[in-house]
Amino acid sequence: MCPNGTAVSSTGATWELHPEAPHNLQDLTFREDLGCFFAWSYTDRLFYVSRDGKTWTKLNNTPMPLEEVSCLDYSPELGWYCAIGGTGKTAYFSKDLEHWIGTEVTNGAAIQMNSVKYMPNIGKYILMPKSGGSYYTFDASAWTDS
């Protein structure tokens, strides 16, 4: 995380700070389907895209519906984004980053959520809590975007 903007380097030895860029970007990746860099900001929980890492454009106007985001996963196979975080029982899903659907993912008590990943080989998401010996799986076919 860079709390003062975005830092860019062509060598890895020297860095140039861009304070006008979104602060505290997370999960930075190059998305082939978008043809640019993609990330979300821990500060405002919105999504951003950039072609050069310096100039960023806001991709959406609706923040993820979590006060604390622990993990975001994007599944190109399904076209779904899955966001988890904090202590709770709900994962949130979106296809357009504007409309989010909450889905209860545990049958028991609330858990401290840590990470989530879609596993295409089994057709399920796997959620790992911050502690404990259990993990949780969910079948993506049960969700709809209506």
XYZ file of C-alpha atoms in Angstrom:
146
model
C 0.000 0.000 0.000
C 1.154 3.491 -0.782
C -0.755 5.970 1.429
C 0.499 8.981 -0.548
C -0.521 7.953 -4.075
C 1.090 5.531 -6.510
C 4.808 4.930 -6.935
C 6.140 3.808 -10.331
C 9.579 2.518 -11.288
C 11.057 1.261 -14.534
C 14.156 -0.167 -12.790
C 13.034 -1.085 -9.264
C 15.916 1.029 -7.913
C 14.359 4.498 -8.130
C 10.684 5.302 -7.713
C 8.544 8.246 -8.799
C 5.601 9.142 -6.534
C 2.324 10.255 -8.133
C 0.311 11.818 -5.266
C -2.675 12.586 -7.527
C -3.232 8.833 -8.070
C -5.567 6.818 -5.833
C -4.103 6.042 -2.439
C -3.593 2.597 -0.908
C -4.197 0.530 -4.054
C -4.668 -3.190 -3.469
C -4.550 -6.336 -5.614
C -2.810 -4.589 -8.504
C -2.872 -6.781 -11.582
C -2.698 -6.430 -15.338
C -6.043 -7.525 -16.754
C -5.741 -8.889 -20.302
C -9.517 -8.588 -20.775
C -9.395 -4.852 -19.937
C -6.005 -4.211 -21.547
C -4.763 -2.254 -18.519
C -3.803 -2.330 -14.856
C -6.646 -2.920 -12.398
C -6.735 -2.299 -8.634
C -8.999 -1.197 -5.817
C -8.330 1.449 -3.193
C -8.332 0.516 0.479
C -9.118 4.182 1.191
C -12.454 4.440 -0.672
C -13.115 0.761 -1.646
C -13.576 1.792 -5.326
C -11.963 0.275 -8.438
C -9.457 1.964 -10.735
C -7.757 1.249 -14.075
C -4.532 2.587 -15.604
C -2.554 2.035 -18.782
C 0.755 3.320 -17.355
C 0.509 3.044 -13.543
C 0.674 6.842 -13.225
C -2.711 8.065 -14.425
C -5.699 6.243 -12.948
C -9.387 6.378 -13.870
C -12.186 5.481 -11.486
C -13.990 2.409 -12.847
C -17.028 2.565 -10.579
C -18.906 4.823 -8.149
C -20.245 2.294 -5.646
C -17.802 1.156 -2.953
C -17.594 -2.476 -1.962
C -20.252 -3.020 0.739
C -17.742 -3.817 3.498
C -16.165 -1.482 6.039
C -13.038 -3.647 6.032
C -12.059 -5.583 2.907
C -9.725 -8.525 3.524
C -9.704 -10.007 0.036
C -11.135 -9.559 -3.424
C -11.131 -12.316 -6.019
C -12.085 -12.046 -9.671
C -13.097 -15.165 -11.567
C -12.781 -14.694 -15.339
C -14.552 -18.040 -15.838
C -17.693 -16.717 -14.126
C -17.263 -12.969 -14.588
C -17.848 -12.507 -10.845
C -15.987 -10.424 -8.273
C -16.116 -11.755 -4.704
C -15.289 -9.478 -1.741
C -14.912 -10.581 1.875
C -13.718 -8.887 5.021
C -14.027 -8.165 8.687
C -15.860 -10.512 11.010
C -19.096 -11.845 9.616
C -20.924 -14.524 7.675
C -21.378 -12.798 4.310
C -19.434 -12.671 1.057
C -20.413 -10.093 -1.557
C -20.565 -10.734 -5.307
C -20.775 -8.420 -8.299
C -20.506 -8.644 -12.069
C -20.399 -4.884 -12.707
C -18.752 -3.486 -9.512
C -21.851 -1.337 -8.943
C -24.419 -3.898 -7.753
C -23.365 -6.258 -4.950
C -25.210 -9.344 -3.730
C -24.595 -10.528 -0.175
C -24.529 -14.283 0.345
C -24.272 -16.005 3.710
C -21.311 -18.356 3.594
C -21.237 -19.921 7.057
C -23.946 -21.847 8.856
C -22.479 -21.144 12.273
C -20.972 -18.190 14.036
C -19.392 -15.204 12.331
C -15.757 -15.683 11.333
C -12.783 -13.385 10.812
C -12.455 -13.533 7.046
C -8.995 -13.704 5.502
C -8.928 -14.825 1.864
C -11.169 -16.183 -0.868
C -10.365 -17.799 -4.217
C -12.451 -19.335 -6.989
C -11.287 -22.849 -7.877
C -12.456 -23.589 -11.446
C -11.424 -27.256 -11.220
C -14.099 -27.867 -8.556
C -16.474 -25.011 -9.489
C -16.431 -23.519 -5.983
C -15.076 -20.609 -4.022
C -12.911 -21.426 -1.011
C -12.833 -19.018 1.925
C -10.077 -19.211 4.537
C -10.647 -17.552 7.929
C -7.836 -15.780 9.803
C -7.654 -18.589 12.340
C -8.992 -22.055 12.997
C -8.768 -25.347 11.207
C -11.844 -24.952 9.003
C -12.329 -23.497 5.558
C -15.570 -22.832 3.743
C -16.622 -23.711 0.198
C -19.526 -22.295 -1.798
C -21.047 -23.378 -5.069
C -21.164 -20.418 -7.445
C -24.066 -21.908 -9.427
C -26.395 -21.043 -6.518
C -25.931 -17.292 -7.071
C -27.763 -15.154 -9.581
C -27.176 -11.588 -10.683
C -30.853 -10.625 -10.635
